[in-house]
Amino acid sequence: MRPKKIFFALCLIIAVVMGVVPALLAQETEYVNINAASVEQLTQLKGIGPKIAERVVQYREEHGRFQQAEDITKVQGIGQGIFQQNVERITVE
């Protein structure tokens, strides 16, 4: 009877892993177009709170559209560190 319990436990572990791993891998990347994003949308980026998000919108209004994603580092409070944390999510359209 003991081998049956071990087999059952292994099957249960495999079932749990098979259910969890795909869910973790399936997390969709949510892109943020910094040329059109609202303050609320910009705060979804790592390291960007409401004040910095407002600066991004203000910078965009004063200087026009961002030409490339890295241009966001021209906004006061956003350096290479914050940019690198979000480089996969920032778009310019």
Short mmCIF file of C-alpha atoms in Angstrom, two decimals:
data_model
loop_
_atom_site.label_atom_id
_atom_site.label_comp_id
_atom_site.label_asym_id
_atom_site.label_seq_id
_atom_site.Cartn_x
_atom_site.Cartn_y
_atom_site.Cartn_z
CA MET A 1 0.00 0.00 0.00
CA ARG A 2 2.87 2.34 0.62
CA PRO A 3 3.96 2.42 -3.06
CA LYS A 4 0.42 3.49 -4.00
CA LYS A 5 0.62 6.46 -1.63
CA ILE A 6 3.98 7.49 -3.04
CA PHE A 7 2.65 7.16 -6.59
CA PHE A 8 -0.44 9.19 -5.70
CA ALA A 9 1.68 11.89 -4.04
CA LEU A 10 3.95 12.13 -7.09
CA CYS A 11 0.96 12.38 -9.40
CA LEU A 12 -0.51 15.13 -7.25
CA ILE A 13 2.77 17.08 -7.25
CA ILE A 14 3.07 16.75 -11.02
CA ALA A 15 -0.52 17.92 -11.49
CA VAL A 16 0.06 20.99 -9.33
CA VAL A 17 3.29 21.88 -11.15
CA MET A 18 1.64 21.38 -14.54
CA GLY A 19 -1.14 23.77 -13.50
CA VAL A 20 1.04 26.48 -11.98
CA VAL A 21 3.94 26.71 -14.44
CA PRO A 22 1.86 27.55 -17.54
CA ALA A 23 -0.04 30.19 -15.58
CA LEU A 24 3.22 31.84 -14.56
CA LEU A 25 4.60 31.71 -18.08
CA ALA A 26 1.38 33.06 -19.59
CA GLN A 27 1.50 36.40 -17.80
CA GLU A 28 0.99 38.90 -20.56
CA THR A 29 3.33 41.82 -20.95
CA GLU A 30 1.36 45.02 -20.85
CA TYR A 31 2.99 47.65 -23.05
CA VAL A 32 2.85 51.37 -22.31
CA ASN A 33 2.99 53.81 -25.22
CA ILE A 34 4.70 56.79 -23.60
CA ASN A 35 3.42 59.08 -26.36
CA ALA A 36 -0.22 58.43 -25.51
CA ALA A 37 -0.32 57.03 -21.96
CA SER A 38 -2.26 58.79 -19.23
CA VAL A 39 -0.79 59.49 -15.81
CA GLU A 40 -2.58 56.41 -14.49
CA GLN A 41 -1.18 54.20 -17.24
CA LEU A 42 2.35 55.52 -16.72
CA THR A 43 2.20 54.63 -13.03
CA GLN A 44 1.96 50.98 -14.08
CA LEU A 45 5.65 51.16 -14.96
CA LYS A 46 8.11 50.15 -12.26
CA GLY A 47 9.54 53.08 -10.30
CA ILE A 48 7.11 55.65 -11.72
CA GLY A 49 4.64 57.15 -9.30
CA PRO A 50 2.03 59.85 -9.93
CA LYS A 51 4.45 62.79 -9.68
CA ILE A 52 6.93 61.38 -12.18
CA ALA A 53 4.07 60.27 -14.45
CA GLU A 54 2.79 63.85 -14.45
CA ARG A 55 6.28 65.02 -15.43
CA VAL A 56 6.26 62.60 -18.37
CA VAL A 57 2.95 64.00 -19.60
CA GLN A 58 4.14 67.59 -19.08
CA TYR A 59 7.42 66.87 -20.88
CA ARG A 60 5.48 65.34 -23.78
CA GLU A 61 3.21 68.40 -24.00
CA GLU A 62 6.15 70.83 -23.94
CA HIS A 63 8.61 68.97 -26.19
CA GLY A 64 6.39 66.84 -28.41
CA ARG A 65 6.42 63.11 -28.98
CA PHE A 66 9.20 60.86 -27.74
CA GLN A 67 11.18 59.59 -30.73
CA GLN A 68 12.54 56.49 -29.01
CA ALA A 69 11.85 54.70 -25.74
CA GLU A 70 15.10 55.85 -24.13
CA ASP A 71 14.02 59.49 -24.53
CA ILE A 72 11.96 58.99 -21.37
CA THR A 73 15.24 59.41 -19.46
CA LYS A 74 15.11 63.11 -20.41
CA VAL A 75 12.28 63.47 -17.88
CA GLN A 76 13.45 64.60 -14.45
CA GLY A 77 13.35 61.66 -12.06
CA ILE A 78 13.75 58.94 -14.68
CA GLY A 79 17.26 57.63 -15.07
CA GLN A 80 18.80 54.61 -16.73
CA GLY A 81 17.81 52.40 -13.78
CA ILE A 82 14.09 53.02 -14.13
CA PHE A 83 14.36 52.85 -17.91
CA GLN A 84 16.12 49.46 -17.76
CA GLN A 85 13.46 48.09 -15.40
CA ASN A 86 10.81 48.95 -17.99
CA VAL A 87 12.61 48.72 -21.33
CA GLU A 88 10.59 45.67 -22.41
CA ARG A 89 7.27 47.42 -21.70
CA ILE A 90 7.83 50.92 -23.11
CA THR A 91 6.74 51.65 -26.66
CA VAL A 92 6.70 54.81 -28.76
CA GLU A 93 4.00 54.86 -31.42
#
